Short mmCIF file of C-alpha atoms (C1' of nucleotides) in Angstrom, two decimals:
data_model
loop_
_atom_site.label_atom_id
_atom_site.label_comp_id
_atom_site.label_asym_id
_atom_site.label_seq_id
_atom_site.Cartn_x
_atom_site.Cartn_y
_atom_site.Cartn_z
CA MET A 1 -37.91 -79.21 -90.10
CA ALA A 2 -34.50 -81.12 -89.81
CA ALA A 3 -33.84 -83.80 -86.55
CA THR A 4 -31.78 -82.29 -84.16
CA ALA A 5 -30.20 -83.86 -81.53
CA ALA A 6 -32.86 -82.85 -78.89
CA ASP A 7 -31.14 -81.15 -75.80
CA SER A 8 -31.99 -83.08 -72.43
CA ALA A 9 -34.65 -80.41 -71.11
CA THR A 10 -36.97 -80.69 -74.22
CA PRO A 11 -40.46 -81.41 -73.98
CA THR A 12 -42.45 -83.81 -76.54
CA ILE A 13 -45.52 -83.36 -78.50
CA SER A 14 -46.89 -86.65 -79.45
CA ALA A 15 -50.24 -86.83 -81.37
CA ALA A 16 -52.68 -89.69 -81.28
CA ASP A 17 -55.44 -91.15 -83.54
CA MET A 18 -58.25 -93.14 -81.91
CA THR A 19 -60.43 -92.89 -84.77
CA THR A 20 -59.18 -89.53 -83.55
CA HIS A 21 -56.10 -88.37 -83.51
CA LEU A 22 -54.23 -87.67 -79.85
CA ALA A 23 -51.55 -85.09 -79.67
CA VAL A 24 -49.00 -84.87 -76.98
CA LEU A 25 -46.43 -82.50 -75.66
CA ARG A 26 -43.93 -83.65 -73.50
CA HIS A 27 -40.74 -83.14 -71.89
CA ASP A 28 -38.68 -85.26 -72.62
CA ALA A 29 -37.76 -88.42 -73.92
CA VAL A 30 -39.74 -91.65 -73.59
CA GLU A 31 -38.33 -92.64 -69.73
CA GLU A 32 -38.94 -94.61 -67.42
CA PRO A 33 -40.62 -93.26 -64.19
CA SER A 34 -38.77 -92.35 -61.46
CA SER A 35 -39.64 -93.45 -57.95
CA SER A 36 -38.99 -90.19 -55.99
CA SER A 37 -41.29 -88.43 -58.46
CA LYS A 38 -41.71 -84.87 -57.23
CA SER A 39 -45.43 -84.89 -59.10
CA GLU A 40 -48.26 -84.60 -56.87
CA GLU A 41 -50.20 -87.38 -58.27
CA LYS A 42 -53.36 -88.43 -56.27
CA ILE A 43 -53.65 -92.16 -56.09
CA ALA A 44 -57.58 -92.40 -54.30
CA SER A 45 -59.04 -95.75 -53.15
CA GLU A 46 -61.99 -97.34 -53.71
CA ILE A 47 -63.40 -100.86 -53.80
CA GLU A 48 -65.13 -103.56 -51.78
CA ILE A 49 -65.11 -106.63 -53.23
CA GLY A 50 -66.93 -109.83 -51.92
CA ASN A 51 -65.42 -110.85 -48.74
CA LEU A 52 -62.49 -108.89 -48.84
CA THR A 53 -62.11 -106.40 -45.95
CA ILE A 54 -60.47 -103.10 -45.90
CA ASN A 55 -57.28 -103.01 -43.93
CA GLU A 56 -56.37 -99.85 -43.27
CA SER A 57 -55.64 -99.87 -39.25
CA ASN A 58 -52.00 -101.14 -39.78
CA ASN A 59 -51.20 -98.93 -42.08
CA LYS A 60 -49.23 -95.79 -41.54
CA PHE A 61 -49.91 -94.86 -44.85
CA PHE A 62 -53.36 -93.98 -43.72
CA HIS A 63 -52.25 -91.72 -41.08
CA ASP A 64 -50.24 -89.82 -43.51
CA PRO A 65 -53.11 -86.79 -44.52
CA GLU A 66 -50.96 -86.07 -47.84
CA SER A 67 -51.88 -89.44 -48.52
CA SER A 68 -55.18 -90.33 -47.28
CA ASN A 69 -56.05 -91.23 -50.57
CA ILE A 70 -55.16 -94.14 -51.19
CA LYS A 71 -56.62 -97.18 -49.96
CA THR A 72 -55.69 -100.62 -49.76
CA ILE A 73 -57.23 -104.37 -49.52
CA SER A 74 -55.96 -107.37 -47.98
CA SER A 75 -57.55 -110.57 -47.81
CA GLY A 76 -54.61 -112.14 -45.44
CA ASP A 77 -54.03 -110.84 -41.49
CA THR A 78 -50.36 -109.65 -42.32
CA PRO A 79 -50.26 -106.05 -41.26
CA TYR A 80 -48.27 -103.96 -43.57
CA ALA A 81 -46.39 -100.66 -42.47
CA SER A 82 -45.63 -98.08 -45.51
CA ALA A 83 -42.16 -97.76 -46.21
CA PHE A 84 -41.13 -93.99 -45.65
CA THR A 85 -37.65 -94.87 -46.71
CA PHE A 86 -35.74 -97.43 -48.82
CA GLU A 87 -33.82 -98.58 -45.64
CA GLU A 88 -36.52 -99.96 -43.82
CA LEU A 89 -37.38 -102.64 -46.71
CA ASN A 90 -34.45 -104.58 -45.55
CA LEU A 91 -32.69 -104.34 -48.76
CA LEU A 92 -29.22 -105.59 -49.78
CA PRO A 93 -26.59 -102.90 -49.33
CA GLU A 94 -26.04 -103.22 -53.04
CA LEU A 95 -29.66 -103.10 -54.28
CA LEU A 96 -29.26 -99.96 -51.84
CA LYS A 97 -26.63 -98.67 -53.77
CA GLY A 98 -28.36 -98.85 -56.97
CA LEU A 99 -31.69 -96.96 -56.04
CA TYR A 100 -29.69 -94.44 -54.88
CA VAL A 101 -26.56 -94.58 -56.82
CA GLU A 102 -28.00 -95.57 -60.58
CA MET A 103 -31.67 -94.78 -60.16
CA LYS A 104 -31.13 -91.58 -58.13
CA TYR A 105 -34.00 -92.14 -56.23
CA GLU A 106 -34.13 -90.39 -52.82
CA LYS A 107 -37.01 -92.01 -51.27
CA PRO A 108 -40.15 -94.46 -52.12
CA SER A 109 -43.18 -92.77 -54.39
CA LYS A 110 -46.45 -93.45 -52.92
CA ILE A 111 -47.24 -96.54 -54.40
CA GLN A 112 -43.92 -97.96 -53.47
CA ALA A 113 -44.09 -97.03 -50.07
CA ILE A 114 -47.35 -98.96 -49.96
CA SER A 115 -46.80 -102.00 -52.09
CA LEU A 116 -42.92 -103.19 -51.34
CA PRO A 117 -43.61 -103.95 -47.69
CA MET A 118 -46.26 -106.23 -49.45
CA ILE A 119 -44.34 -107.91 -52.26
CA LEU A 120 -41.16 -108.35 -50.36
CA ASN A 121 -42.42 -109.65 -46.31
CA PRO A 122 -43.30 -112.89 -46.16
CA PRO A 123 -46.14 -114.44 -46.46
CA TYR A 124 -45.32 -113.05 -50.17
CA LEU A 125 -49.01 -112.72 -50.89
CA ASP A 126 -50.30 -111.86 -54.30
CA LEU A 127 -50.48 -108.47 -55.05
CA ILE A 128 -53.25 -106.75 -57.91
CA ALA A 129 -51.90 -103.28 -58.05
CA GLN A 130 -52.94 -100.24 -60.09
CA ALA A 131 -50.57 -97.53 -60.26
CA HIS A 132 -50.12 -94.65 -62.02
CA ASN A 133 -47.88 -94.33 -65.44
CA GLY A 134 -45.29 -92.20 -63.94
CA SER A 135 -45.64 -92.77 -60.37
CA GLY A 136 -42.48 -95.31 -60.31
CA LYS A 137 -44.81 -98.69 -61.34
CA THR A 138 -41.68 -100.44 -63.10
CA ALA A 139 -39.43 -99.68 -60.23
CA CYS A 140 -42.06 -101.60 -57.62
CA PHE A 141 -41.82 -105.11 -59.16
CA THR A 142 -38.38 -104.54 -61.00
CA LEU A 143 -36.77 -103.98 -56.63
CA GLY A 144 -39.22 -106.61 -55.73
CA MET A 145 -37.63 -109.21 -58.39
CA LEU A 146 -33.95 -108.29 -57.56
CA SER A 147 -34.92 -108.48 -53.78
CA ARG A 148 -36.43 -112.04 -53.80
CA ILE A 149 -33.43 -113.27 -55.83
CA ASP A 150 -30.98 -115.74 -54.09
CA PRO A 151 -27.58 -114.56 -55.59
CA LYS A 152 -25.79 -117.81 -55.01
CA LEU A 153 -28.55 -119.74 -56.87
CA LYS A 154 -28.10 -119.53 -60.77
CA ALA A 155 -31.16 -120.66 -62.20
CA PRO A 156 -34.44 -118.38 -63.32
CA GLN A 157 -35.97 -117.16 -59.72
CA ALA A 158 -38.18 -114.23 -61.20
CA PHE A 159 -40.03 -113.74 -64.42
CA CYS A 160 -41.81 -110.84 -65.82
CA ILE A 161 -44.04 -110.77 -68.68
CA CYS A 162 -45.00 -107.70 -70.76
CA PRO A 163 -47.47 -107.23 -73.74
CA THR A 164 -44.50 -105.88 -76.35
CA ARG A 165 -41.08 -106.30 -76.88
CA GLU A 166 -39.92 -102.73 -76.31
CA LEU A 167 -41.65 -102.84 -72.98
CA ALA A 168 -39.99 -106.15 -72.19
CA ILE A 169 -36.47 -104.40 -73.46
CA GLN A 170 -37.24 -101.33 -71.86
CA ASN A 171 -38.17 -102.97 -68.13
CA LEU A 172 -35.03 -105.05 -68.59
CA GLU A 173 -33.00 -102.07 -68.97
CA VAL A 174 -33.99 -100.63 -65.41
CA LEU A 175 -33.41 -103.67 -63.82
CA ARG A 176 -29.87 -103.90 -65.03
CA LYS A 177 -29.58 -100.52 -63.57
CA MET A 178 -31.53 -100.98 -60.80
CA GLY A 179 -29.19 -104.18 -60.15
CA LYS A 180 -25.91 -103.14 -61.41
CA TYR A 181 -24.14 -103.54 -58.25
CA SER A 182 -26.20 -106.96 -57.09
CA GLY A 183 -24.85 -109.29 -59.71
CA ILE A 184 -27.92 -110.75 -60.60
CA THR A 185 -28.51 -112.19 -63.71
CA SER A 186 -31.03 -111.17 -66.36
CA GLU A 187 -32.13 -111.59 -69.91
CA CYS A 188 -34.86 -110.86 -72.09
CA ALA A 189 -37.13 -113.68 -73.55
CA ILE A 190 -38.67 -111.94 -76.91
CA ARG A 191 -38.81 -113.52 -80.00
CA SER A 192 -36.26 -111.80 -81.96
CA ALA A 193 -33.36 -111.18 -78.94
CA PHE A 194 -30.45 -112.63 -80.26
CA GLY A 195 -29.90 -114.99 -77.53
CA ASN A 196 -27.41 -117.36 -76.83
CA GLU A 197 -28.22 -120.15 -79.17
CA ILE A 198 -25.95 -122.17 -81.60
CA HIS A 199 -26.69 -121.51 -84.79
CA THR A 200 -25.60 -125.41 -86.44
CA GLY A 201 -25.55 -123.94 -89.95
CA LYS A 202 -28.43 -126.22 -90.94
CA LYS A 203 -32.43 -124.83 -90.21
CA GLN A 204 -32.61 -125.88 -86.60
CA THR A 205 -31.01 -123.70 -83.50
CA ILE A 206 -29.96 -125.66 -80.33
CA ARG A 207 -30.73 -123.15 -77.34
CA PRO A 208 -29.29 -124.05 -74.22
CA PRO A 209 -31.52 -123.89 -71.11
CA ILE A 210 -31.46 -120.49 -69.61
CA THR A 211 -29.52 -119.68 -66.00
CA SER A 212 -30.39 -115.75 -66.18
CA GLN A 213 -32.26 -115.26 -62.35
CA ILE A 214 -34.56 -112.98 -63.96
CA VAL A 215 -36.25 -113.18 -67.48
CA ILE A 216 -38.43 -110.48 -69.02
CA GLY A 217 -40.16 -111.22 -71.92
CA THR A 218 -43.31 -111.56 -74.34
CA PRO A 219 -45.93 -114.31 -73.14
CA GLY A 220 -45.72 -116.04 -76.65
CA THR A 221 -41.64 -116.40 -76.13
CA ILE A 222 -41.96 -117.05 -72.34
CA ARG A 223 -44.48 -119.97 -73.04
CA HIS A 224 -42.64 -121.46 -75.94
CA ARG A 225 -39.15 -121.68 -73.59
CA ILE A 226 -40.94 -123.25 -71.06
CA SER A 227 -42.92 -125.84 -73.40
CA PHE A 228 -39.46 -126.71 -74.81
CA ASN A 229 -38.05 -127.17 -71.57
CA LYS A 230 -35.60 -124.18 -71.58
CA LEU A 231 -36.58 -122.22 -68.84
CA SER A 232 -37.20 -124.09 -65.53
CA LEU A 233 -39.84 -123.22 -62.85
CA SER A 234 -38.09 -125.18 -60.23
CA TYR A 235 -36.79 -122.14 -58.45
CA LEU A 236 -39.03 -119.74 -59.48
CA LYS A 237 -40.19 -117.31 -56.45
CA ILE A 238 -42.20 -114.39 -58.24
CA LEU A 239 -43.89 -113.71 -61.51
CA VAL A 240 -45.00 -110.49 -62.62
CA LEU A 241 -47.41 -109.31 -65.34
CA ASP A 242 -46.60 -105.63 -66.52
CA GLU A 243 -50.02 -104.11 -67.85
CA ALA A 244 -51.90 -106.65 -66.40
CA ASP A 245 -55.22 -105.80 -67.72
CA HIS A 246 -54.21 -106.49 -71.13
CA MET A 247 -51.84 -109.63 -69.68
CA LEU A 248 -55.41 -111.07 -68.54
CA ALA A 249 -57.74 -109.29 -71.03
CA GLU A 250 -59.87 -111.79 -73.24
CA ASP A 251 -58.90 -109.45 -76.28
CA GLY A 252 -55.32 -109.21 -75.06
CA PHE A 253 -52.89 -112.38 -73.77
CA LYS A 254 -55.09 -113.90 -71.53
CA ASP A 255 -54.29 -117.14 -72.87
CA ASP A 256 -50.80 -117.17 -73.06
CA SER A 257 -50.90 -115.67 -69.03
CA VAL A 258 -53.38 -118.26 -67.87
CA ASN A 259 -51.05 -120.92 -69.31
CA ILE A 260 -48.01 -119.87 -68.05
CA MET A 261 -49.53 -119.13 -64.40
CA ASN A 262 -51.16 -122.70 -64.87
CA LYS A 263 -47.55 -124.54 -65.32
CA ILE A 264 -46.19 -122.46 -62.55
CA ARG A 265 -48.68 -123.26 -59.99
CA CYS A 266 -48.48 -127.06 -60.58
CA VAL A 267 -44.54 -127.05 -60.07
CA ASN A 268 -44.64 -124.49 -57.72
CA PRO A 269 -47.81 -123.61 -56.00
CA GLN A 270 -46.39 -121.37 -53.55
CA CYS A 271 -44.95 -118.61 -56.64
CA GLN A 272 -45.55 -114.90 -55.82
CA VAL A 273 -47.67 -113.05 -58.66
CA LEU A 274 -47.77 -109.42 -58.77
CA PHE A 275 -50.36 -107.85 -61.23
CA PHE A 276 -49.39 -104.10 -62.19
CA SER A 277 -51.53 -101.79 -64.30
CA ALA A 278 -52.06 -98.06 -65.04
CA THR A 279 -55.99 -99.66 -65.39
CA PHE A 280 -58.21 -101.97 -64.82
CA ASN A 281 -61.86 -102.71 -65.99
CA GLU A 282 -64.03 -104.38 -64.01
CA THR A 283 -63.91 -107.56 -65.86
CA VAL A 284 -60.35 -107.65 -65.60
CA LYS A 285 -60.37 -106.90 -61.73
CA GLU A 286 -62.81 -109.96 -61.39
CA PHE A 287 -60.62 -112.25 -63.28
CA ALA A 288 -57.46 -111.42 -61.89
CA ALA A 289 -59.10 -111.50 -58.17
CA LYS A 290 -60.43 -114.97 -59.12
CA ILE A 291 -57.17 -116.30 -60.24
CA VAL A 292 -54.80 -114.79 -57.13
CA LYS A 293 -54.31 -117.44 -54.77
CA GLY A 294 -56.50 -117.32 -51.43
CA ASN A 295 -54.88 -114.35 -49.66
CA HIS A 296 -53.51 -111.38 -51.29
CA ASN A 297 -53.53 -107.73 -51.65
CA GLN A 298 -55.08 -105.58 -54.30
CA LEU A 299 -54.12 -101.05 -54.08
CA PHE A 300 -56.78 -99.31 -56.30
CA VAL A 301 -56.72 -95.95 -57.57
CA LYS A 302 -60.20 -94.06 -58.43
CA LYS A 303 -60.17 -93.17 -62.01
CA GLU A 304 -61.20 -89.63 -61.51
CA GLU A 305 -57.77 -89.50 -59.79
CA LEU A 306 -55.94 -91.15 -62.51
CA SER A 307 -55.04 -88.63 -65.30
CA LEU A 308 -51.48 -86.56 -64.88
CA GLN A 309 -51.50 -83.67 -63.15
CA SER A 310 -48.19 -82.45 -64.97
CA VAL A 311 -50.06 -83.04 -68.21
CA LYS A 312 -52.45 -80.95 -69.51
CA GLN A 313 -54.84 -82.03 -72.19
CA TYR A 314 -56.68 -80.28 -74.94
CA LYS A 315 -59.40 -81.42 -77.97
CA VAL A 316 -59.00 -79.97 -81.46
CA ASN A 317 -62.07 -80.07 -84.00
CA CYS A 318 -60.65 -80.68 -87.00
CA PRO A 319 -63.51 -80.03 -89.93
CA ASP A 320 -61.47 -82.63 -92.04
CA GLU A 321 -58.65 -84.99 -92.73
CA LEU A 322 -56.73 -82.18 -93.88
CA ALA A 323 -57.26 -79.96 -91.45
CA LYS A 324 -55.65 -82.96 -89.17
CA VAL A 325 -52.63 -82.74 -91.00
CA MET A 326 -52.52 -79.23 -91.17
CA VAL A 327 -52.61 -78.79 -87.44
CA ILE A 328 -50.16 -81.51 -87.08
CA LYS A 329 -47.54 -79.81 -89.40
CA ASP A 330 -48.37 -76.18 -88.43
CA ARG A 331 -49.26 -76.53 -85.14
CA ILE A 332 -48.08 -79.44 -83.37
CA LEU A 333 -44.51 -80.11 -85.39
CA GLU A 334 -43.40 -76.62 -85.28
CA PHE A 335 -44.10 -75.99 -81.50
CA GLY A 336 -43.07 -79.43 -80.83
CA GLU A 337 -39.64 -78.74 -82.76
CA ARG A 338 -39.58 -75.74 -79.99
CA VAL A 339 -40.33 -77.78 -76.75
CA GLY A 340 -39.02 -81.00 -77.47
CA GLN A 341 -39.96 -84.32 -78.81
CA THR A 342 -43.96 -85.73 -80.18
CA ILE A 343 -45.12 -88.69 -80.55
CA ILE A 344 -48.24 -88.91 -82.57
CA PHE A 345 -50.57 -91.80 -81.97
CA VAL A 346 -52.64 -93.34 -84.70
CA ARG A 347 -55.26 -96.06 -84.24
CA THR A 348 -54.12 -98.27 -87.34
CA ARG A 349 -50.54 -99.63 -89.23
CA ASN A 350 -52.06 -97.57 -92.27
CA SER A 351 -52.87 -94.50 -90.88
CA ALA A 352 -49.08 -94.67 -89.67
CA ILE A 353 -47.90 -95.43 -93.13
CA THR A 354 -50.40 -92.38 -94.44
CA LEU A 355 -49.64 -90.14 -92.01
CA HIS A 356 -45.86 -90.54 -92.89
CA ARG A 357 -45.62 -90.85 -96.18
CA THR A 358 -47.70 -86.79 -96.18
CA LEU A 359 -45.29 -85.37 -93.81
CA VAL A 360 -42.52 -86.69 -95.81
CA GLU A 361 -43.66 -85.71 -98.69
CA ILE A 362 -44.33 -82.07 -97.00
CA GLY A 363 -40.67 -82.37 -96.02
CA TYR A 364 -40.72 -83.44 -92.62
CA ASP A 365 -38.44 -85.89 -90.94
CA VAL A 366 -40.66 -88.35 -89.23
CA THR A 367 -40.18 -91.91 -87.92
CA THR A 368 -42.34 -94.57 -87.81
CA ILE A 369 -42.87 -97.21 -85.38
CA GLN A 370 -45.56 -99.89 -85.90
CA GLY A 371 -45.72 -104.09 -85.28
CA ALA A 372 -45.66 -104.81 -89.05
CA LEU A 373 -42.01 -103.21 -89.03
CA LYS A 374 -38.79 -105.66 -88.52
CA GLN A 375 -37.92 -106.21 -85.17
CA GLU A 376 -34.17 -104.58 -86.05
CA ASP A 377 -36.20 -101.56 -87.25
CA ARG A 378 -38.10 -101.47 -84.07
CA ASP A 379 -35.07 -101.40 -81.69
CA LYS A 380 -33.26 -98.75 -83.90
CA ILE A 381 -36.36 -96.42 -84.02
CA VAL A 382 -37.38 -96.51 -80.68
CA LYS A 383 -33.87 -96.25 -79.66
CA GLU A 384 -33.13 -93.44 -81.74
CA PHE A 385 -36.43 -91.20 -80.35
CA LYS A 386 -34.83 -92.28 -77.02
CA ASP A 387 -31.43 -90.65 -77.76
CA GLY A 388 -32.95 -87.67 -78.46
CA LEU A 389 -31.62 -88.50 -82.32
CA THR A 390 -35.02 -88.02 -83.39
CA GLN A 391 -37.68 -85.71 -82.65
CA VAL A 392 -40.96 -86.79 -83.73
CA LEU A 393 -42.38 -90.25 -83.70
CA ILE A 394 -45.75 -91.55 -85.48
CA SER A 395 -47.10 -94.67 -83.31
CA THR A 396 -49.74 -97.40 -83.42
CA ASP A 397 -50.70 -99.09 -79.97
CA LEU A 398 -47.72 -100.66 -80.05
CA LEU A 399 -46.46 -97.88 -77.86
CA ALA A 400 -49.33 -97.48 -75.58
CA ARG A 401 -51.18 -100.64 -74.69
CA GLY A 402 -54.53 -100.68 -73.61
CA PHE A 403 -57.52 -102.29 -74.74
CA ASP A 404 -60.70 -100.18 -74.62
CA GLN A 405 -60.98 -96.85 -75.63
CA ASP A 406 -60.57 -95.15 -72.22
CA GLN A 407 -57.76 -97.62 -71.07
CA VAL A 408 -55.99 -96.78 -74.46
CA TYR A 409 -56.29 -92.95 -73.74
CA MET A 410 -54.74 -93.67 -70.43
CA HIS A 411 -51.91 -95.12 -71.85
CA ARG A 412 -51.32 -93.06 -74.80
CA ILE A 413 -51.26 -89.91 -72.28
CA GLY A 414 -49.39 -91.33 -70.01
CA ARG A 415 -46.20 -91.44 -72.59
CA ALA A 416 -46.40 -88.06 -72.00
CA GLY A 417 -45.34 -86.14 -69.09
CA ARG A 418 -42.95 -89.23 -67.45
CA PHE A 419 -42.01 -88.31 -63.95
CA GLY A 420 -43.79 -85.18 -63.75
CA ARG A 421 -42.43 -83.68 -66.59
CA LYS A 422 -44.34 -81.16 -68.40
CA GLY A 423 -46.61 -82.12 -71.42
CA ALA A 424 -49.30 -81.54 -73.50
CA VAL A 425 -51.78 -83.64 -75.23
CA PHE A 426 -53.79 -82.59 -78.41
CA ASN A 427 -56.89 -84.75 -79.27
CA LEU A 428 -57.44 -84.35 -82.75
CA LEU A 429 -61.03 -84.76 -83.26
CA CYS A 430 -62.48 -85.53 -86.77
CA GLY A 431 -66.39 -85.61 -87.37
CA ASP A 432 -69.46 -87.31 -84.61
CA ALA A 433 -67.93 -90.51 -83.80
CA ASP A 434 -64.59 -88.81 -82.64
CA GLU A 435 -66.49 -86.07 -80.46
CA THR A 436 -68.66 -89.40 -79.39
CA ILE A 437 -65.55 -90.83 -77.84
CA MET A 438 -64.18 -87.90 -76.87
CA THR A 439 -67.23 -87.16 -74.86
CA LYS A 440 -67.20 -90.86 -73.11
CA ILE A 441 -63.43 -90.56 -72.00
CA GLU A 442 -64.52 -86.82 -70.16
CA ASN A 443 -67.46 -88.72 -68.72
CA HIS A 444 -65.41 -92.08 -68.29
CA PHE A 445 -62.54 -89.48 -65.61
CA GLY A 446 -65.24 -87.34 -64.83
CA THR A 447 -63.33 -84.54 -65.98
CA GLU A 448 -63.65 -81.98 -68.96
CA ILE A 449 -61.00 -81.55 -71.27
CA ALA A 450 -60.42 -78.03 -72.47
CA GLU A 451 -61.12 -76.80 -75.99
CA VAL A 452 -58.70 -75.04 -78.42
CA PRO A 453 -61.10 -72.88 -79.94
CA ASP A 454 -60.18 -72.47 -83.70
CA TRP A 455 -57.65 -74.92 -85.05
CA ARG A 456 -56.75 -72.50 -87.90
CA ASN A 457 -55.98 -69.88 -85.24
CA GLU A 458 -51.79 -70.15 -83.99
CA GLU A 459 -52.60 -68.08 -80.88
CA ASP A 460 -54.80 -70.44 -79.70
CA PHE A 461 -52.42 -73.01 -79.53
CA VAL A 462 -49.66 -70.83 -77.51
CA VAL A 463 -52.30 -70.22 -75.34
CA ALA A 464 -52.79 -73.68 -74.78
CA LEU A 465 -49.18 -74.73 -74.34
CA ARG A 466 -48.71 -71.81 -71.97
CA SER A 467 -51.10 -72.77 -69.73
CA ALA A 468 -49.13 -76.54 -70.01
CA GLY A 469 -46.27 -74.81 -69.08
CA LEU A 470 -44.44 -75.41 -72.08
CA LEU A 471 -43.41 -72.31 -73.91
"C1'" DA B 1 -62.49 -103.21 -85.24
"C1'" DA B 2 -57.06 -102.95 -84.68
"C1'" DA B 3 -53.06 -104.14 -82.93
"C1'" DA B 4 -49.29 -106.87 -80.56
"C1'" DA B 5 -47.58 -111.55 -80.21
"C1'" DA B 6 -45.48 -118.15 -81.20
"C1'" DT B 7 -45.12 -121.32 -84.83
#
DNA sequence: AAAAAAT
């Protein structure tokens, strides 16, 4: 099982364990969602919050039968028309060129069609938006940030805060690609990024104030830079929270996010705030609705409509831990090698280390990423996987953010089948606890996940993979 | 209960 350079059409298998192992098969390396995704993701509506009104009448989107399952809520009185083309958004020609030439987009995806007019038009209301993994979510806020920058003003005008350093780096890559012709400057604010600090030879580091127009980083570092007066808030126009559910959850980065928001509001009350995430639970939804400025917009998707159609999901009952290892080795990795790359998600750092050791001992070539590794190692491992130099990646939730079972699950399976590419997910269940969780997930999303009848039977996996379109 | 992220 030598790791060979993956050809570009290869799918990916990833496996995870949530107490449980979850295995996912995909058709390509981890990549950002495309805007003009061909996938027929369904975005449906819901919601009726307090005094907010559903604003359908002025939205072209609702007259498009194909898209009638999206609903928006606006507490403002600004009518928005969905953008069917990027031209309608009055973007700078340099940005339009970036979209077409660099990003290879043709037209806005559904979520982009609805959210971009809300983001880009005065009075620049705050927005709480839920969008699929792979539906072009990143491009929404990336384009939002780029479009609102005054190119002549060399000062921070847009921030994006993300729950992991990896995500910050990835978002910056997308932004730079999209903004290639714009001349807009950007940088990462993450702890170990090689910034432009000056090492004095002693312990302390002198860091100049940030002049980049867009800053993407992790909450702790952004907060730190602000409190040390290295990151000016005076010209800030737009703040984005990526994976906003996690950024606002009690258990997540709530303190940092709220602290940053408060500081911004203090200096700059009119700054627009965008909350983007694939999932929002009720608590976070309510909290977000509370901290936005009075009038704001919301976009939500029914949870029944959330799962990705291009990703087939299965469950595999494994009688014991050894069976899990056997399935990973003989099925997931063997088929994964033929089909593309594999991510194996595990619940703890320890399981990651243990599984890595077990697989290496029996001769498999795998890499592992988890938060205890040095940042340079993490960067290297992610890059190698993205470049197709490695075939199998074991990961903790570092690469699949979320904060409760259902949402972790969503984020994890979202790693497969990006862009509507084909993928398969195998949930490796061992014991009653795992099965209970699986049932809860099925109930939550209102779907039943197909079972691979016998973990020992190769043919059962062949059938599953064929059905997923991977063989 | 675990993981991520600031010092």
